[in-house]
Amino acid sequence: MVKPPVLPPICITVTGTTPNELLQNAQRALEHSRVVVLRLDWLPDPSQGIRVIRQLLESGPKRPDRAPLLQATCRRQQSGGRFRGTVAEQIKILQEASAAGCALVDIEIESAEKSSRESVESLGDRSLLVLSWHSFEETPYLEFVARLLQRFSADYYKVVSTAKRQSDNCVALEFLRSANNSWHKRWIVFCMGPAGIPSRALALSRGSAFIYAACPGSDGLAPSSSAAPGQIDYEKLSGVYRADKLTPVTAIFGLVGNPVGHSLGAAIHNAAMEAEGVDAVYLPLLSPDLDGFRDAANRYPLSGFSVTIPHKQNILSLLDRLDYDVRMAGAANTVRIRRGKWEAINSDVDGVEKPLRSAFQLSDRETLEDSFRAVVVGTGGAARAAFVALRKLECRKLFVAGRTPARAQRLAKDFDATVLPFSALKHDRFDLMINATPVGMWPKTEECLLTPEQINAHVVFDMVYNPAETTLLKTARKMGRKVISGLDMFLAQAARQFEYWTGLGAPTQLMRKVALRELARFPKSGADG
Ligand code: NAP
């Protein structure tokens, strides 16, 4: 039997709880990749999937370099799938799938161990045999898995663990490299779970034979409808992370925090890096804590990263060099790693300063007038960045309003500001009012912290950037006030990060275009409706 040609690197996994649904999802997937994995175990009767395989092959292109390459998977419930039948029934379905023309069949090690070597290896007679091992709990050291799998002869060995922290991805990627070096076999290795996304994006660059993606448009699906936790939409894996173009020397950047899933950072930084010809990728580096993070960063190795909630303060203990803004703000959001040293800036400060210079028509050297009055609403990390920026602009009349008096007093002390109760906002006049709270952020876009009577400033700056125009800004605009969107801040701070990491000017027009496109993907809610 002639085996199929070299496989495209990204396969799309599809599910369906009826044959028709499986067929339609597979047809949609085939518009993007020639290799589609059919999860037959999602069907109440997986043998009905054989008809779907035949239909897909009969209706697809016939040219050998264009014809669909289908993989059949019928994972048993005991191994994390949905199939409730016996191992013998599972093997029979896979044999039928192979006979129907599937280019690959996947069987898990637990089933192989319960079956005879002949019947397992016979699955590779007509199709490429993938022998797989999964852990849905953890990423242990994986050498023992290699020994388990290699007791059987197979075309590919697939090792899929679960990442709880970034070091788990390093374990998987290091194992992948050494497995390919030692055993001259084709290995497929990555981690599941949202923390495992970097391992999926980097797997091909470290020699994984191929990698699995979800069908485009599945990002918003409920977890129950995706085939595996953390599986990345094909368009994102291929178009945003460029997984099939990365190499072992591609510089790795990312966003460290928890959560990191809804950030615009990946879309805009990857687009900027690609446009400027920088061989780099920017990935979500979900990190519930920073234990062992420096070690993981060295092992990837990371060239730098952004930091978000809840690590902007605790990252300081891992840094070698802090600039003035970081020391003033007591927080960092951007780290650059050079010759093993971790250097940090707080680009949120630039993110505030730049739009303010533009709104008040200040050149790089000019500062605010002595009489300028600014009030910041909110007392968290972003408020601190705003105070650092205002101090750099030599604003002398600073005010803070916050719902937790102790935090407001602490800020007032650190930045020589005056604490105001919210009620005082009605009676005072300001040149600038900054919202540094998350109130009004998607999905609660109808919320607004301030009543029209409290919006007593010539310029109103909302740090919330999703949506780009919040209810606060809409109200202020209607009242004839000048407004600054959090999106301007977000883009200014991202541009500063790009420059800090690459030494190049940031493609700001492109970054804005990409950010607006990403924001448009969020379903409209509340006041936007
Ligand atoms: P943070 O450290 O958690 O601080 C949030 C602040 O908002 C705290 O003072 C909190 O008060 C206050 N707050 C929250 N809900 C409130 C409510 N319902 N009423 C009154 N006050 C409320 O967060 P952060 O890092 O400072 O970020 C604040 C906002 O700025 C977020 O929306 C974030 O997305 C945005 N931001 C935007 C950019 C950008 O580039 N555009 C950059 C950084 C941050 P308590 O202390 O009493 O809880």
XYZ file of C-alpha atoms in Angstrom, residues 65-397:
333
model
C -1.832 16.711 -3.925
C -5.296 18.188 -3.268
C -7.391 15.269 -2.004
C -8.553 15.465 1.628
C -6.382 13.627 4.138
C -8.630 12.423 6.932
C -7.636 11.144 10.344
C -10.081 8.939 12.268
C -10.080 9.130 16.043
C -12.529 7.187 18.197
C -11.173 7.798 21.680
C -12.636 5.746 24.492
C -14.222 7.413 27.507
C -11.550 5.888 29.789
C -8.914 7.785 27.788
C -10.665 11.157 27.736
C -12.921 10.585 24.695
C -16.623 9.811 24.391
C -16.707 6.284 22.967
C -18.311 3.846 25.406
C -17.612 0.637 23.467
C -14.950 -2.002 23.988
C -11.386 -1.862 22.672
C -12.280 -4.538 20.095
C -15.179 -2.355 18.856
C -12.915 0.673 18.752
C -10.328 -1.146 16.649
C -13.047 -2.422 14.317
C -14.290 1.154 13.709
C -10.733 2.350 13.049
C -10.172 -0.553 10.636
C -13.357 0.429 8.771
C -12.233 4.055 8.700
C -8.887 2.958 7.270
C -10.612 0.789 4.652
C -12.881 3.727 3.743
C -9.792 5.757 2.859
C -8.645 7.577 5.993
C -5.026 8.638 5.600
C -4.402 8.377 9.335
C -5.907 6.580 12.292
C -5.202 7.452 15.906
C -5.368 4.984 18.762
C -4.453 5.681 22.359
C -1.881 3.678 24.253
C -4.437 2.454 26.837
C -6.374 0.666 24.073
C -3.213 -0.606 22.406
C -2.089 -2.144 25.687
C -5.384 -4.002 26.007
C -5.150 -5.390 22.517
C -2.811 -7.668 20.593
C 0.239 -6.071 18.965
C -0.875 -7.464 15.569
C -4.307 -5.859 15.609
C -2.869 -2.491 16.717
C -0.059 -2.500 14.189
C -2.358 -3.748 11.413
C -4.080 -0.359 11.621
C -0.939 0.946 9.946
C -1.281 -1.343 6.920
C -3.369 1.044 4.859
C -3.139 4.253 6.867
C -0.531 6.099 8.855
C -0.808 4.957 12.451
C -0.726 7.561 15.228
C -0.207 6.074 18.678
C -1.148 8.579 21.339
C -0.683 9.220 25.044
C -2.611 11.867 26.979
C -2.563 13.272 30.472
C -5.506 15.465 31.359
C -4.003 16.404 34.720
C -0.341 17.317 34.385
C 2.931 17.335 32.488
C 5.253 14.829 34.123
C 8.753 14.145 32.841
C 7.931 12.450 29.563
C 10.780 10.023 28.930
C 8.782 7.109 30.371
C 6.013 7.872 27.857
C 8.479 7.458 24.993
C 9.315 3.989 26.304
C 5.611 3.085 26.688
C 4.746 4.157 23.156
C 7.738 2.652 21.400
C 6.760 -0.859 22.440
C 4.475 -0.630 19.380
C 5.505 0.144 15.851
C 3.709 3.290 14.615
C 4.215 6.049 12.045
C 3.721 8.830 14.597
C 3.879 8.976 18.366
C 1.694 11.640 19.932
C 2.360 12.871 23.469
C -0.175 15.326 24.873
C -0.060 16.481 28.477
C -1.747 19.313 30.365
C 0.059 22.559 31.168
C -0.681 24.192 34.502
C 2.206 26.656 34.265
C 4.701 27.834 31.685
C 7.454 25.416 32.748
C 5.185 22.540 31.618
C 5.429 23.823 28.041
C 9.215 23.815 28.372
C 9.127 20.177 29.525
C 7.029 19.201 26.485
C 9.086 21.197 23.962
C 12.398 19.924 25.335
C 11.083 16.366 25.203
C 9.957 16.881 21.598
C 13.400 18.033 20.545
C 15.212 15.185 22.240
C 12.679 12.569 21.023
C 13.175 13.615 17.410
C 16.954 13.630 17.854
C 17.140 10.239 19.551
C 14.620 8.052 17.818
C 14.346 9.273 14.234
C 10.597 8.903 14.469
C 7.970 11.470 13.853
C 6.679 12.863 17.134
C 3.736 15.102 17.853
C 4.086 16.771 21.244
C 2.247 19.649 22.916
C 0.298 20.590 26.040
C -3.457 21.028 26.448
C -5.167 23.688 28.558
C -5.080 27.489 28.248
C -1.576 27.614 29.793
C -0.426 25.209 27.057
C -1.107 27.526 24.101
C 2.613 28.410 23.650
C 3.496 24.731 23.240
C 0.953 24.380 20.432
C 2.213 27.524 18.709
C 5.893 26.512 19.033
C 5.580 22.741 18.465
C 6.242 22.837 14.722
C 9.326 24.998 15.219
C 10.698 22.336 17.557
C 10.056 19.480 15.140
C 6.508 18.281 15.833
C 5.357 16.307 12.768
C 2.154 18.307 12.763
C -0.175 20.113 15.137
C -3.906 20.246 15.672
C -6.087 23.352 15.441
C -9.780 24.050 15.928
C -11.970 25.053 12.990
C -11.846 28.829 12.282
C -14.519 30.664 14.197
C -14.551 28.157 17.062
C -12.756 30.460 19.511
C -15.954 31.593 21.152
C -17.379 28.097 21.465
C -18.362 26.709 24.813
C -15.563 24.461 26.140
C -17.891 21.479 25.754
C -17.942 21.903 21.953
C -14.188 22.031 21.368
C -12.331 18.769 20.914
C -9.544 19.573 23.375
C -9.007 22.296 25.994
C -6.791 25.117 24.732
C -7.057 24.106 21.088
C -6.337 27.190 18.981
C -8.482 28.391 16.100
C -6.736 27.561 12.783
C -6.694 31.196 11.666
C -5.063 32.262 14.907
C -2.509 29.442 14.925
C -1.595 29.958 11.299
C -2.403 33.644 10.689
C -1.623 35.327 14.027
C 1.031 33.082 15.618
C 2.370 31.890 12.212
C 3.043 28.483 13.810
C 4.167 26.923 10.522
C 6.713 29.692 9.844
C 8.453 29.883 13.212
C 11.921 28.407 13.607
C 14.074 27.408 16.587
C 15.702 30.864 16.483
C 12.470 32.902 16.345
C 12.473 35.312 19.306
C 9.642 34.619 21.749
C 7.670 37.351 23.500
C 4.339 37.134 25.271
C 1.872 38.328 27.856
C 2.309 37.091 31.423
C -0.759 37.289 33.647
C -4.016 35.655 34.595
C -6.269 35.878 32.653
C -4.621 36.653 29.298
C -7.174 35.232 26.874
C -9.017 38.390 25.794
C -5.986 40.659 25.368
C -5.533 42.492 22.063
C -1.760 42.253 22.554
C -1.230 39.045 20.580
C -3.071 40.350 17.524
C -1.311 43.701 17.388
C 2.215 42.639 18.371
C 2.265 39.662 16.004
C 0.956 41.822 13.156
C 3.561 44.497 13.927
C 6.412 41.972 14.124
C 5.417 40.389 10.850
C 4.989 43.745 9.090
C 8.408 44.964 10.249
C 10.137 41.710 9.289
C 11.073 40.899 12.896
C 11.566 37.149 13.368
C 9.524 37.006 16.577
C 6.240 35.744 17.962
C 4.058 37.022 20.818
C 2.106 34.418 22.801
C -0.300 34.306 25.759
C 1.768 33.060 28.727
C -0.971 32.269 31.239
C 0.620 32.221 34.683
C -1.477 31.830 37.851
C 1.669 32.728 39.854
C 5.302 33.538 39.150
C 6.815 30.508 40.919
C 9.519 29.106 38.658
C 8.684 31.640 35.938
C 12.235 32.937 35.551
C 13.481 29.407 34.978
C 10.744 28.768 32.380
C 11.564 32.062 30.647
C 15.213 31.010 30.332
C 14.272 27.606 28.978
C 11.888 28.830 26.234
C 13.938 31.177 25.947
C 11.884 34.398 26.155
C 13.294 37.639 24.767
C 10.789 39.765 26.666
C 7.198 39.977 27.778
C 4.317 42.202 28.794
C 2.948 41.866 32.313
C -0.675 42.213 33.281
C -2.944 41.614 36.287
C -2.091 40.192 38.837
C 1.693 40.316 38.351
C 2.547 43.963 37.620
C 3.818 44.468 41.186
C 5.205 41.023 42.076
C 7.281 40.887 38.881
C 9.539 43.529 40.490
C 11.201 40.906 42.708
C 12.422 39.073 39.573
C 13.946 42.117 37.855
C 17.601 43.112 37.540
C 17.035 46.678 36.310
C 14.063 49.019 36.870
C 13.679 52.394 35.190
C 12.412 55.624 36.825
C 8.770 55.038 35.832
C 8.775 51.522 37.289
C 10.223 52.752 40.569
C 7.720 55.631 40.734
C 4.726 53.485 39.821
C 5.841 50.518 41.922
C 4.846 48.346 38.971
C 6.202 47.156 35.624
C 4.310 46.028 32.536
C 7.169 45.401 30.086
C 10.274 43.284 30.531
C 13.185 42.908 28.131
C 15.707 40.117 28.595
C 19.211 40.963 27.414
C 22.254 38.812 28.116
C 20.305 37.115 30.906
C 19.403 40.386 32.653
C 15.771 41.343 33.144
C 15.152 45.062 32.493
C 11.743 46.672 32.880
C 9.765 49.740 31.965
C 6.183 50.784 32.642
C 4.799 51.594 29.211
C 1.420 52.487 30.748
C 3.111 55.729 31.805
C 3.950 56.479 28.141
C 0.434 55.329 27.298
C -0.963 58.148 29.448
C 1.653 60.790 28.639
C 1.469 60.544 24.862
C -2.294 61.116 24.407
C -2.146 63.914 27.006
C 0.639 65.696 25.106
C -1.436 65.391 21.976
C -4.723 66.555 23.605
C -3.074 69.551 25.287
C -0.779 70.279 22.319
C 2.421 69.959 24.313
C 5.718 69.386 22.528
C 8.139 66.806 23.971
C 9.751 69.431 26.190
C 6.679 71.395 27.268
C 4.863 70.744 30.537
C 1.432 71.598 31.937
C 0.664 75.027 33.357
C 0.935 75.562 37.112
C -2.832 76.060 37.404
C -3.665 72.737 35.654
C -5.988 70.564 37.785
C -6.276 66.819 37.176
C -8.384 64.249 38.989
C -7.866 60.493 38.715
C -10.786 58.225 39.594
C -9.545 54.846 40.799
C -6.606 53.840 42.942
C -5.098 50.730 41.321
C -2.040 50.142 39.143
C -3.339 52.162 36.181
C -4.087 55.128 38.473
C -0.475 54.993 39.701
C 0.769 55.044 36.088
C -1.459 58.092 35.461
C 0.022 59.898 38.458
C 3.588 59.165 37.305
C 2.747 60.563 33.851
C 1.074 63.655 35.336
C 4.069 64.261 37.620
C 6.395 63.981 34.615
C 4.237 66.611 32.909
C 4.734 68.702 36.070
C 1.063 68.774 36.974
C 0.973 70.302 40.455
C -2.723 70.141 41.356
